[in-house]
Tab-separated table of C-alpha atoms and ligand atoms in Angstrom:
chain	number	residue	atom	x	y	z
A	130	UNK	CA	-2.425	21.204	27.128
A	131	UNK	CA	0.815	19.468	26.157
A	132	UNK	CA	1.746	15.851	25.500
A	133	UNK	CA	4.489	16.203	28.205
A	134	UNK	CA	4.889	12.468	28.617
A	135	UNK	CA	6.414	12.415	24.533
A	136	UNK	CA	7.556	15.738	24.877
A	137	UNK	CA	9.872	16.406	27.787
A	138	UNK	CA	10.717	20.157	26.806
A	139	UNK	CA	14.374	21.414	27.393
A	140	UNK	CA	15.417	23.693	30.361
A	141	UNK	CA	16.210	26.004	27.425
A	142	UNK	CA	12.986	25.306	25.751
A	143	UNK	CA	10.576	25.783	28.937
A	144	UNK	CA	12.600	29.129	29.946
A	145	UNK	CA	12.210	30.700	26.553
A	146	UNK	CA	8.401	29.932	26.577
A	147	UNK	CA	8.161	31.432	30.208
A	148	UNK	CA	10.335	34.487	29.047
A	149	UNK	CA	8.523	35.164	25.802
A	150	UNK	CA	6.740	38.271	26.920
A	151	UNK	CA	8.563	41.001	24.702
A	152	UNK	CA	7.201	42.527	21.820
A	153	UNK	CA	9.714	40.636	19.481
A	154	UNK	CA	10.343	37.309	20.401
A	155	UNK	CA	13.129	35.430	18.490
A	156	UNK	CA	14.593	31.893	18.751
A	157	UNK	CA	17.741	31.507	16.547
A	158	UNK	CA	20.508	28.762	16.128
A	159	UNK	CA	21.286	25.329	14.867
A	160	UNK	CA	18.900	23.446	12.711
A	161	UNK	CA	16.757	20.792	14.629
A	162	UNK	CA	17.482	22.292	17.774
A	163	UNK	CA	13.849	22.862	19.187
A	164	UNK	CA	13.064	26.337	18.207
A	165	UNK	CA	9.991	25.810	16.372
A	166	UNK	CA	8.637	23.389	19.121
A	167	UNK	CA	9.106	26.166	21.944
A	168	UNK	CA	8.118	29.245	19.734
A	169	UNK	CA	4.955	27.262	18.302
A	170	UNK	CA	3.904	26.509	21.901
A	171	UNK	CA	4.532	29.892	23.211
A	172	UNK	CA	2.478	31.284	20.164
A	173	UNK	CA	-0.240	28.938	21.386
A	174	UNK	CA	-0.319	30.203	24.748
A	175	UNK	CA	-0.440	33.632	23.689
A	176	UNK	CA	-3.507	32.564	21.328
A	177	UNK	CA	-4.889	30.820	24.230
A	178	UNK	CA	-5.257	34.193	26.256
A	179	UNK	CA	-5.556	36.703	23.269
A	180	UNK	CA	-7.872	39.554	23.432
A	181	UNK	CA	-10.872	40.064	20.841
A	182	UNK	CA	-9.200	43.011	18.941
A	183	UNK	CA	-6.664	42.473	16.202
A	184	UNK	CA	-5.822	39.770	13.896
A	185	UNK	CA	-3.807	36.716	14.521
A	186	UNK	CA	-1.107	35.806	11.895
A	187	UNK	CA	1.373	33.401	10.965
A	188	UNK	CA	3.941	34.210	8.074
A	189	UNK	CA	6.402	31.925	6.209
A	190	UNK	CA	8.131	32.127	2.787
A	191	UNK	CA	4.986	30.419	1.298
A	192	UNK	CA	1.854	28.340	2.284
A	193	UNK	CA	3.241	25.323	1.915
A	194	UNK	CA	6.193	25.870	4.205
A	195	UNK	CA	3.816	27.468	6.797
A	196	UNK	CA	1.576	24.208	6.515
A	197	UNK	CA	4.850	21.926	6.693
A	198	UNK	CA	6.631	23.789	9.435
A	199	UNK	CA	3.966	25.223	11.616
A	200	UNK	CA	0.552	23.733	11.276
A	201	UNK	CA	1.673	20.009	10.701
A	202	UNK	CA	3.500	20.090	13.954
A	203	UNK	CA	0.777	21.827	15.864
A	204	UNK	CA	-1.720	18.999	14.402
A	205	UNK	CA	0.612	16.283	15.809
A	206	UNK	CA	-0.882	14.913	18.510
A	207	UNK	CA	2.420	13.002	19.510
A	208	UNK	CA	3.901	16.351	20.050
A	209	UNK	CA	1.116	18.729	21.041
A	210	UNK	CA	-1.173	16.012	22.694
A	211	UNK	CA	-4.963	17.010	23.161
A	212	UNK	CA	-4.193	20.743	21.856
A	213	UNK	CA	-3.523	19.167	18.342
A	214	UNK	CA	-7.007	18.472	18.160
A	215	UNK	CA	-7.850	22.251	18.466
A	216	UNK	CA	-5.838	23.154	15.621
A	217	UNK	CA	-7.743	22.869	12.249
A	218	UNK	CA	-6.716	23.558	8.818
A	219	UNK	CA	-7.891	22.535	5.373
A	220	UNK	CA	-4.658	22.052	3.005
A	221	UNK	CA	-4.311	24.986	0.942
A	222	UNK	CA	-6.728	27.199	2.655
A	223	UNK	CA	-5.307	30.745	3.615
A	224	UNK	CA	-6.662	30.501	7.440
A	225	UNK	CA	-6.579	28.117	10.048
A	226	UNK	CA	-8.243	27.864	13.260
A	227	UNK	CA	-6.531	27.578	16.576
A	228	UNK	CA	-8.240	27.269	19.895
A	229	UNK	CA	-11.636	28.566	17.939
A	230	UNK	CA	-9.718	31.534	16.887
A	231	UNK	CA	-9.129	32.462	13.380
A	232	UNK	CA	-5.650	32.552	12.372
A	233	UNK	CA	-4.374	34.165	8.776
A	234	UNK	CA	-1.727	32.322	6.932
A	235	UNK	CA	0.264	34.941	4.971
A	236	UNK	CA	3.222	33.608	2.473
A	237	UNK	CA	5.991	35.958	2.067
A	238	UNK	CA	8.221	34.907	-1.058
A	239	UNK	CA	9.088	38.383	-2.227
A	240	UNK	CA	8.840	42.245	-1.736
A	241	UNK	CA	5.432	42.294	-3.138
A	242	UNK	CA	3.979	40.267	-0.160
A	243	UNK	CA	4.342	43.460	2.020
A	244	UNK	CA	1.142	44.605	0.026
A	245	UNK	CA	-0.922	41.781	2.114
A	246	UNK	CA	-0.190	43.341	5.225
A	247	UNK	CA	-1.268	46.947	4.495
A	248	UNK	CA	-4.135	48.328	6.623
A	249	UNK	CA	-4.837	45.448	9.078
A	250	UNK	CA	-4.298	45.658	12.659
A	251	UNK	CA	-2.720	42.572	14.297
A	252	UNK	CA	-2.239	41.505	18.089
A	253	UNK	CA	0.002	38.234	17.630
A	254	UNK	CA	2.264	37.019	14.434
A	255	UNK	CA	4.460	34.320	13.992
A	256	UNK	CA	7.397	33.951	11.719
A	257	UNK	CA	8.804	30.970	10.298
A	258	UNK	CA	12.311	31.430	8.870
A	259	UNK	CA	12.620	35.022	9.389
A	260	UNK	CA	15.961	35.616	7.756
A	261	UNK	CA	14.212	34.433	4.645
A	262	UNK	CA	11.588	37.285	4.831
A	263	UNK	CA	11.897	40.564	2.840
A	264	UNK	CA	13.049	43.005	5.242
A	265	UNK	CA	10.110	45.357	3.894
A	266	UNK	CA	7.719	42.610	5.122
A	267	UNK	CA	9.143	42.658	8.606
A	268	UNK	CA	9.132	46.132	8.942
A	269	UNK	CA	5.522	46.456	7.627
A	270	UNK	CA	4.750	43.223	9.918
A	271	UNK	CA	5.914	45.277	12.997
A	272	UNK	CA	4.109	48.594	12.112
A	273	UNK	CA	0.920	46.109	11.963
A	274	UNK	CA	1.163	44.704	15.276
A	275	UNK	CA	-0.141	47.784	16.853
A	276	UNK	CA	-3.028	46.354	19.014
A	277	UNK	CA	-1.932	46.875	23.066
A	278	UNK	CA	0.494	44.376	24.116
A	279	UNK	CA	0.865	43.142	20.271
A	280	UNK	CA	3.659	40.352	20.203
A	281	UNK	CA	5.778	38.667	17.781
A	282	UNK	CA	7.183	35.000	17.647
A	283	UNK	CA	9.812	34.297	15.124
A	284	UNK	CA	12.172	31.517	14.590
A	285	UNK	CA	15.340	31.687	12.232
A	286	UNK	CA	18.709	29.617	11.252
A	287	UNK	CA	21.597	32.205	11.555
A	288	UNK	CA	22.756	33.879	8.291
A	289	UNK	CA	25.247	36.748	7.733
A	290	UNK	CA	26.177	38.712	10.841
A	291	UNK	CA	25.589	41.856	8.626
A	292	UNK	CA	22.071	40.066	7.678
A	293	UNK	CA	19.170	42.897	8.357
A	294	UNK	CA	17.736	40.839	11.034
A	295	UNK	CA	21.042	40.592	13.210
A	296	UNK	CA	22.205	43.906	12.485
A	297	UNK	CA	18.888	45.792	12.975
A	298	UNK	CA	17.308	43.692	15.558
A	299	UNK	CA	19.281	40.844	17.205
A	300	UNK	CA	22.128	43.179	17.781
A	301	UNK	CA	19.833	46.070	19.316
A	302	UNK	CA	18.054	43.808	21.528
A	303	UNK	CA	18.590	45.740	24.721
A	304	UNK	CA	17.273	48.910	22.609
A	305	UNK	CA	14.288	47.027	21.279
A	306	UNK	CA	11.468	45.645	23.491
A	307	UNK	CA	13.087	42.376	22.371
A	308	UNK	CA	14.045	38.691	23.835
A	309	UNK	CA	15.875	36.281	21.790
A	310	UNK	CA	16.961	32.714	22.769
A	311	UNK	CA	20.090	30.962	20.888
A	312	UNK	CA	19.573	27.058	20.755
A	313	UNK	CA	22.263	24.590	19.937
A	314	UNK	CA	21.560	21.050	18.836
A	315	UNK	CA	21.850	19.968	22.348
A	316	UNK	CA	18.801	21.941	23.263
A	317	UNK	CA	16.980	19.145	21.638
A	318	UNK	CA	16.527	16.415	24.191
A	319	UNK	CA	15.208	13.953	21.123
A	320	UNK	CA	18.270	13.899	18.748
A	321	UNK	CA	20.167	10.655	19.268
A	322	UNK	CA	24.238	10.856	19.190
A	323	UNK	CA	23.932	8.885	15.432
A	324	UNK	CA	21.238	11.373	14.312
A	325	UNK	CA	23.715	14.334	15.231
A	326	UNK	CA	26.190	12.605	13.122
A	327	UNK	CA	24.505	12.065	10.305
A	328	UNK	CA	23.331	16.060	10.268
A	329	UNK	CA	27.033	17.216	10.928
A	330	UNK	CA	28.025	15.087	7.797
A	331	UNK	CA	25.400	17.189	5.528
A	332	UNK	CA	26.853	20.514	6.422
A	333	UNK	CA	30.433	21.703	6.055
A	334	UNK	CA	32.348	24.901	6.094
A	335	UNK	CA	30.001	27.744	6.313
A	336	UNK	CA	27.083	25.831	6.827
A	337	UNK	CA	28.522	23.978	9.654
A	338	UNK	CA	29.387	27.106	11.467
A	339	UNK	CA	25.683	28.371	10.944
A	340	UNK	CA	23.463	25.173	10.845
A	341	UNK	CA	25.383	23.258	13.238
A	342	UNK	CA	27.192	25.387	15.647
A	343	UNK	CA	24.311	27.928	15.039
A	344	UNK	CA	26.772	30.979	14.594
A	345	UNK	CA	26.191	34.191	12.729
A	346	UNK	CA	29.338	34.071	10.340
A	347	UNK	CA	30.062	35.550	7.029
A	348	UNK	CA	30.527	33.621	4.022
A	349	UNK	CA	34.041	34.840	2.624
A	350	UNK	CA	36.924	34.151	0.836
A	351	UNK	CA	36.977	30.527	-0.967
A	352	UNK	CA	33.750	28.810	-1.337
A	353	UNK	CA	35.487	25.422	-1.477
A	354	UNK	CA	37.867	25.869	1.205
A	355	UNK	CA	37.839	22.136	1.433
A	356	UNK	CA	39.263	21.628	-1.990
A	357	UNK	CA	42.462	20.038	-1.982
A	358	UNK	CA	44.315	18.645	-5.114
A	359	UNK	CA	46.184	16.132	-3.675
A	360	UNK	CA	43.163	14.550	-2.066
A	361	UNK	CA	40.675	15.318	-4.965
A	362	UNK	CA	42.101	14.843	-8.113
A	363	UNK	CA	42.219	11.495	-9.725
A	364	UNK	CA	44.328	9.958	-12.768
A	365	UNK	CA	42.403	6.436	-12.806
A	366	UNK	CA	38.618	6.012	-13.130
A	367	UNK	CA	36.836	3.029	-11.577
A	368	UNK	CA	33.798	1.511	-13.458
A	369	UNK	CA	30.783	3.310	-13.378
A	370	UNK	CA	27.185	2.433	-12.366
A	371	UNK	CA	25.596	5.212	-14.349
A	372	UNK	CA	26.559	8.908	-15.638
A	373	UNK	CA	24.739	12.254	-15.834
A	374	UNK	CA	25.662	15.384	-17.464
A	375	UNK	CA	25.510	19.372	-15.839
A	376	UNK	CA	25.876	21.842	-18.660
A	377	UNK	CA	26.532	25.582	-18.101
A	378	UNK	CA	25.600	27.404	-21.406
A	379	UNK	CA	27.456	30.605	-22.689
A	380	UNK	CA	27.653	32.312	-26.120
A	381	UNK	CA	29.999	34.771	-25.163
A	382	UNK	CA	31.034	33.484	-22.029
A	383	UNK	CA	32.417	29.920	-22.084
A	384	UNK	CA	30.114	27.001	-22.629
A	385	UNK	CA	31.134	23.998	-20.037
A	386	UNK	CA	29.740	20.497	-19.684
A	387	UNK	CA	30.793	17.770	-17.167
A	388	UNK	CA	29.971	14.071	-17.107
A	389	UNK	CA	29.392	12.853	-13.764
A	390	UNK	CA	29.786	9.078	-12.984
A	391	UNK	CA	28.719	7.200	-9.932
A	392	UNK	CA	31.473	4.577	-9.238
A	393	UNK	CA	31.239	1.155	-8.344
A	394	UNK	CA	33.306	2.375	-5.161
A	395	UNK	CA	30.462	4.461	-3.979
A	396	UNK	CA	31.987	7.817	-4.983
A	397	UNK	CA	30.792	10.395	-7.661
A	398	UNK	CA	33.700	11.150	-10.447
A	399	UNK	CA	33.692	14.084	-12.712
A	400	UNK	CA	35.232	11.882	-15.517
A	401	UNK	CA	35.281	14.186	-18.141
A	402	UNK	CA	34.725	17.879	-19.354
A	403	UNK	CA	33.980	19.581	-22.676
A	404	UNK	CA	34.336	23.506	-23.007
A	405	UNK	CA	34.395	26.116	-25.373
A	406	UNK	CA	35.311	29.597	-25.052
A	407	UNK	CA	34.381	31.773	-27.810
A	408	UNK	CA	36.390	34.829	-26.754
A	409	UNK	CA	39.544	32.807	-26.200
A	410	UNK	CA	39.327	30.926	-29.680
A	411	UNK	CA	37.393	33.861	-31.675
A	412	UNK	CA	34.941	31.363	-32.801
A	413	UNK	CA	31.112	31.784	-31.794
A	414	UNK	CA	28.967	28.486	-31.915
A	415	UNK	CA	25.362	28.205	-32.784
A	416	UNK	CA	23.308	26.191	-30.610
A	417	UNK	CA	23.125	23.361	-33.332
A	418	UNK	CA	26.560	23.288	-33.311
A	419	UNK	CA	26.924	23.080	-29.705
A	420	UNK	CA	24.280	20.362	-29.677
A	421	UNK	CA	26.298	18.279	-32.175
A	422	UNK	CA	29.642	19.023	-30.194
A	423	UNK	CA	28.085	17.530	-26.730
A	424	UNK	CA	26.564	14.681	-28.601
A	425	UNK	CA	29.625	13.783	-30.176
A	426	UNK	CA	31.895	14.189	-27.106
A	427	UNK	CA	29.397	11.799	-25.285
A	428	UNK	CA	29.608	9.445	-28.164
A	429	UNK	CA	33.452	9.440	-27.831
A	430	UNK	CA	33.308	8.741	-24.375
A	431	UNK	CA	30.742	5.842	-24.867
A	432	UNK	CA	28.810	7.536	-22.280
A	433	UNK	CA	24.660	7.365	-22.121
A	434	UNK	CA	23.730	9.922	-19.307
A	435	UNK	CA	20.749	9.141	-17.470
A	436	UNK	CA	19.774	12.769	-17.277
A	437	UNK	CA	21.608	15.983	-18.662
A	438	UNK	CA	20.712	18.882	-16.422
A	439	UNK	CA	21.116	22.453	-17.910
A	440	UNK	CA	21.181	25.878	-16.841
A	441	UNK	CA	17.580	26.927	-16.714
A	442	UNK	CA	17.972	29.958	-18.397
A	443	UNK	CA	19.417	28.325	-21.392
A	444	UNK	CA	16.062	27.915	-23.215
A	445	UNK	CA	17.086	28.037	-26.800
A	446	UNK	CA	19.645	25.447	-26.311
A	447	UNK	CA	17.499	23.165	-24.340
A	448	UNK	CA	15.124	22.996	-27.403
A	449	UNK	CA	17.931	22.560	-29.753
A	450	UNK	CA	18.896	19.304	-27.853
A	451	UNK	CA	15.265	18.191	-27.727
A	452	UNK	CA	14.762	18.493	-31.305
A	453	UNK	CA	18.040	16.590	-31.890
A	454	UNK	CA	16.665	13.723	-30.122
A	455	UNK	CA	18.899	13.963	-27.076
A	456	UNK	CA	17.256	12.020	-24.297
A	457	UNK	CA	17.002	13.025	-20.764
A	458	UNK	CA	16.953	16.728	-20.842
A	459	UNK	CA	16.105	18.479	-17.617
A	460	UNK	CA	16.080	21.885	-16.097
A	461	UNK	CA	18.881	21.826	-13.447
A	462	UNK	CA	17.844	23.069	-9.895
A	463	UNK	CA	19.218	26.398	-9.781
A	464	UNK	CA	19.384	27.230	-6.016
A	465	UNK	CA	22.811	28.707	-5.946
A	466	UNK	CA	23.459	28.510	-1.866
A	467	UNK	CA	22.077	24.791	-1.643
A	468	UNK	CA	23.785	23.976	-4.792
A	469	UNK	CA	27.031	24.765	-3.176
A	470	UNK	CA	26.301	23.399	0.037
A	471	UNK	CA	25.916	19.827	-1.678
A	472	UNK	CA	28.970	20.004	-3.665
A	473	UNK	CA	30.822	21.417	-0.190
A	474	UNK	CA	29.497	18.346	1.873
A	475	UNK	CA	30.597	15.646	-1.033
A	476	UNK	CA	34.210	17.093	-1.155
A	477	UNK	CA	34.664	17.338	2.426
A	478	UNK	CA	33.171	13.791	2.791
A	479	UNK	CA	35.834	12.557	0.261
A	480	UNK	CA	32.889	11.489	-1.739
A	481	UNK	CA	33.372	13.595	-5.123
A	482	UNK	CA	36.486	13.182	-6.984
A	483	UNK	CA	37.532	15.010	-10.003
A	484	UNK	CA	39.563	13.277	-12.954
A	485	UNK	CA	42.600	15.092	-14.294
A	486	UNK	CA	41.687	16.036	-17.724
A	487	UNK	CA	38.765	18.227	-16.523
A	488	UNK	CA	41.131	21.579	-16.902
A	489	UNK	CA	38.525	24.081	-16.740
A	490	UNK	CA	37.001	22.948	-13.720
A	491	UNK	CA	40.294	22.158	-11.948
A	492	UNK	CA	41.228	25.902	-12.993
A	493	UNK	CA	38.123	27.270	-11.713
A	494	UNK	CA	37.528	25.166	-8.191
A	495	UNK	CA	40.161	27.020	-6.153
A	496	UNK	CA	39.616	30.428	-6.917
A	497	UNK	CA	35.743	30.205	-6.749
A	498	UNK	CA	34.838	32.871	-4.018
A	499	UNK	CA	32.376	34.705	-2.199
A	500	UNK	CA	31.506	38.214	-3.487
A	501	UNK	CA	32.876	40.826	-1.164
A	502	UNK	CA	30.476	43.328	-2.193
A	503	UNK	CA	27.696	40.953	-1.286
A	504	UNK	CA	29.159	39.947	2.010
A	505	UNK	CA	29.178	43.706	2.988
A	506	UNK	CA	25.163	43.953	2.533
A	507	UNK	CA	24.764	40.794	4.462
A	508	UNK	CA	23.947	38.449	1.259
A	509	UNK	CA	25.866	35.201	0.216
A	510	UNK	CA	26.723	35.362	-3.483
A	511	UNK	CA	29.636	33.831	-5.297
A	512	UNK	CA	31.557	36.308	-7.447
A	513	UNK	CA	30.365	36.025	-11.087
A	514	UNK	CA	33.908	35.209	-12.513
A	515	UNK	CA	35.063	31.942	-13.890
A	516	UNK	CA	32.026	30.105	-12.671
A	517	UNK	CA	31.209	28.057	-15.842
A	518	UNK	CA	32.607	24.585	-15.062
A	519	UNK	CA	31.865	25.199	-10.995
A	520	UNK	CA	28.026	26.317	-12.294
A	521	UNK	CA	27.923	23.020	-14.253
A	522	UNK	CA	29.177	20.750	-11.564
A	523	UNK	CA	26.656	22.608	-9.306
A	524	UNK	CA	23.720	21.613	-11.435
A	525	UNK	CA	24.508	17.979	-11.973
A	526	UNK	CA	25.247	17.718	-8.187
A	527	UNK	CA	22.678	19.492	-6.950
A	528	UNK	CA	19.824	17.900	-9.640
A	529	UNK	CA	21.168	14.508	-8.317
A	530	UNK	CA	21.298	14.766	-4.695
A	531	UNK	CA	18.299	12.461	-3.797
A	532	UNK	CA	20.759	9.805	-5.716
A	533	UNK	CA	23.564	10.107	-3.628
A	534	UNK	CA	22.801	11.601	-0.396
A	535	UNK	CA	22.949	8.227	1.149
A	536	UNK	CA	26.819	8.112	0.487
A	537	UNK	CA	27.394	10.858	2.867
A	538	UNK	CA	26.223	8.657	5.722
A	539	UNK	CA	27.379	5.306	4.776
A	540	UNK	CA	30.762	4.047	6.061
A	541	UNK	CA	31.985	7.722	6.858
A	542	UNK	CA	34.520	7.841	9.811
A	543	UNK	CA	37.024	5.860	7.597
A	544	UNK	CA	36.437	7.925	4.379
A	545	UNK	CA	36.783	11.323	5.999
A	546	UNK	CA	40.003	10.236	7.621
A	547	UNK	CA	41.590	8.959	4.203
B	83	LIG	N1	11.491	18.686	23.848
B	83	LIG	C1	11.406	17.805	22.671
B	83	LIG	N2	11.106	16.574	22.771
B	83	LIG	C2	11.140	15.784	21.737
B	83	LIG	N3	11.217	16.087	20.497
B	83	LIG	C3	11.228	17.393	20.399
B	83	LIG	C4	11.612	18.264	21.345
B	83	LIG	N4	11.780	19.339	20.815
B	83	LIG	C5	11.618	19.235	19.327
B	83	LIG	N5	11.476	17.968	19.145
B	83	LIG	C6	11.626	17.182	17.621
B	83	LIG	O1	12.772	17.654	17.140
B	83	LIG	C7	12.911	18.009	15.883
B	83	LIG	C8	13.396	19.240	15.883
B	83	LIG	O2	12.385	20.240	16.627
B	83	LIG	P1	12.221	21.965	15.822
B	83	LIG	O3	11.422	21.336	14.838
B	83	LIG	O4	11.518	22.523	16.800
B	83	LIG	O5	13.754	22.394	15.457
B	83	LIG	P2	14.084	23.647	14.769
B	83	LIG	O6	15.340	24.366	15.730
B	83	LIG	O7	12.668	24.583	14.725
B	83	LIG	O8	14.945	23.110	13.499
B	83	LIG	P3	15.143	23.813	11.975
B	83	LIG	O9	16.047	24.975	12.245
B	83	LIG	O10	15.500	22.609	11.391
B	83	LIG	O11	13.647	24.464	11.793
B	83	LIG	C9	11.233	17.869	15.420
B	83	LIG	O12	11.164	16.742	15.012
B	83	LIG	C10	10.510	18.200	16.832
B	83	LIG	O13	9.364	17.740	16.770
B	84	LIG	MG1	12.350	25.274	12.626
């Protein structure tokens, strides 16, 4: 069935496939470690031998992620050989056919998705990225797996040790009818040393421990624990190739704008900051005044940013900037966790430096911390205090990630040592 010439499975992969006979089967661990390939194979073998009663389901965050993470690999002949031809799916359709069996595809982005499972009886389910599922969806799915011998196959990267999947299932696997395999990068035989190095450069701190080491660890203490004033603050700026702006809007809270430059030395620089704190100054500003102030500030700096990335919730201010003819306005990508990871990776690599004049940012960076209350319940959230310039930084850094991603992997060893 498998194209074993191009896909020699690792011992861990083979073992997990042979052992996946429990009611709940979970592959967890590092990114790119071969979990998806092993679990998909175990799932397909189960489909091949499935009885007539009960539905077969694949669940993921959305139909698109199911297609990308599950169906695309299954249809890849380089991976699955002749089997790939027996996986039929039309993009956008909510079913696929695997070995002649209909498989239902269910996206579960939010708690409402649970409703889609109500009333059905399933015999096999595959769950991609299990920690990203709402807990209610997972519970409902297990309740639906009521056909005799029903089985669940799931993969995930590690999250908080207090995450519901870890506490409620993985830690109790001996009490439950559950089998779990922990994968590390070395369990994927296809990764070159250079690729592993490049991956490791993208993940630092918390994410290094979770995504590379594959450990379930809490987010606690300082978020940017790699921040070091001696290393990251500069008095001189090189010439810049281009600029972008990141902007966190506030009326009662502080308003913060940062000018980010791409230096000719292949580093990113926070060159300048404009902030207004209406509480401290006892003077609130209208959107029109903010717009004028920001454009005057950029004018004085002589900077013409390619894009200005704005707090996506600041609808009225975005409209004002448009009306005032400010060029290149974009809503910032506001994925908090991924944004923090981007900033952290650049700081750790010594690729992001801050000019000494950016006082608000320099004040906020060291104290920016994970919220212990959220940590308690297994979530990663920053404390919502003094997060204005750091949010502006996250917006401009993460929204431009495709522009600077390559900087993390070029000339890295010397830079990291500096
Ligand atoms: N035994 C193998 N031989 C060759 N290539 C493999 C093997 N196992 C996995 N791969 C390839 O390595 C890459 C990562 O594998 P896979 O998608 O299974 O990892 P994963 O653990 O699910 O990663 P993630 O956590 O990022 O989803 C894929 O491109 C896959 O095709
Ligand atoms: Mg995967």
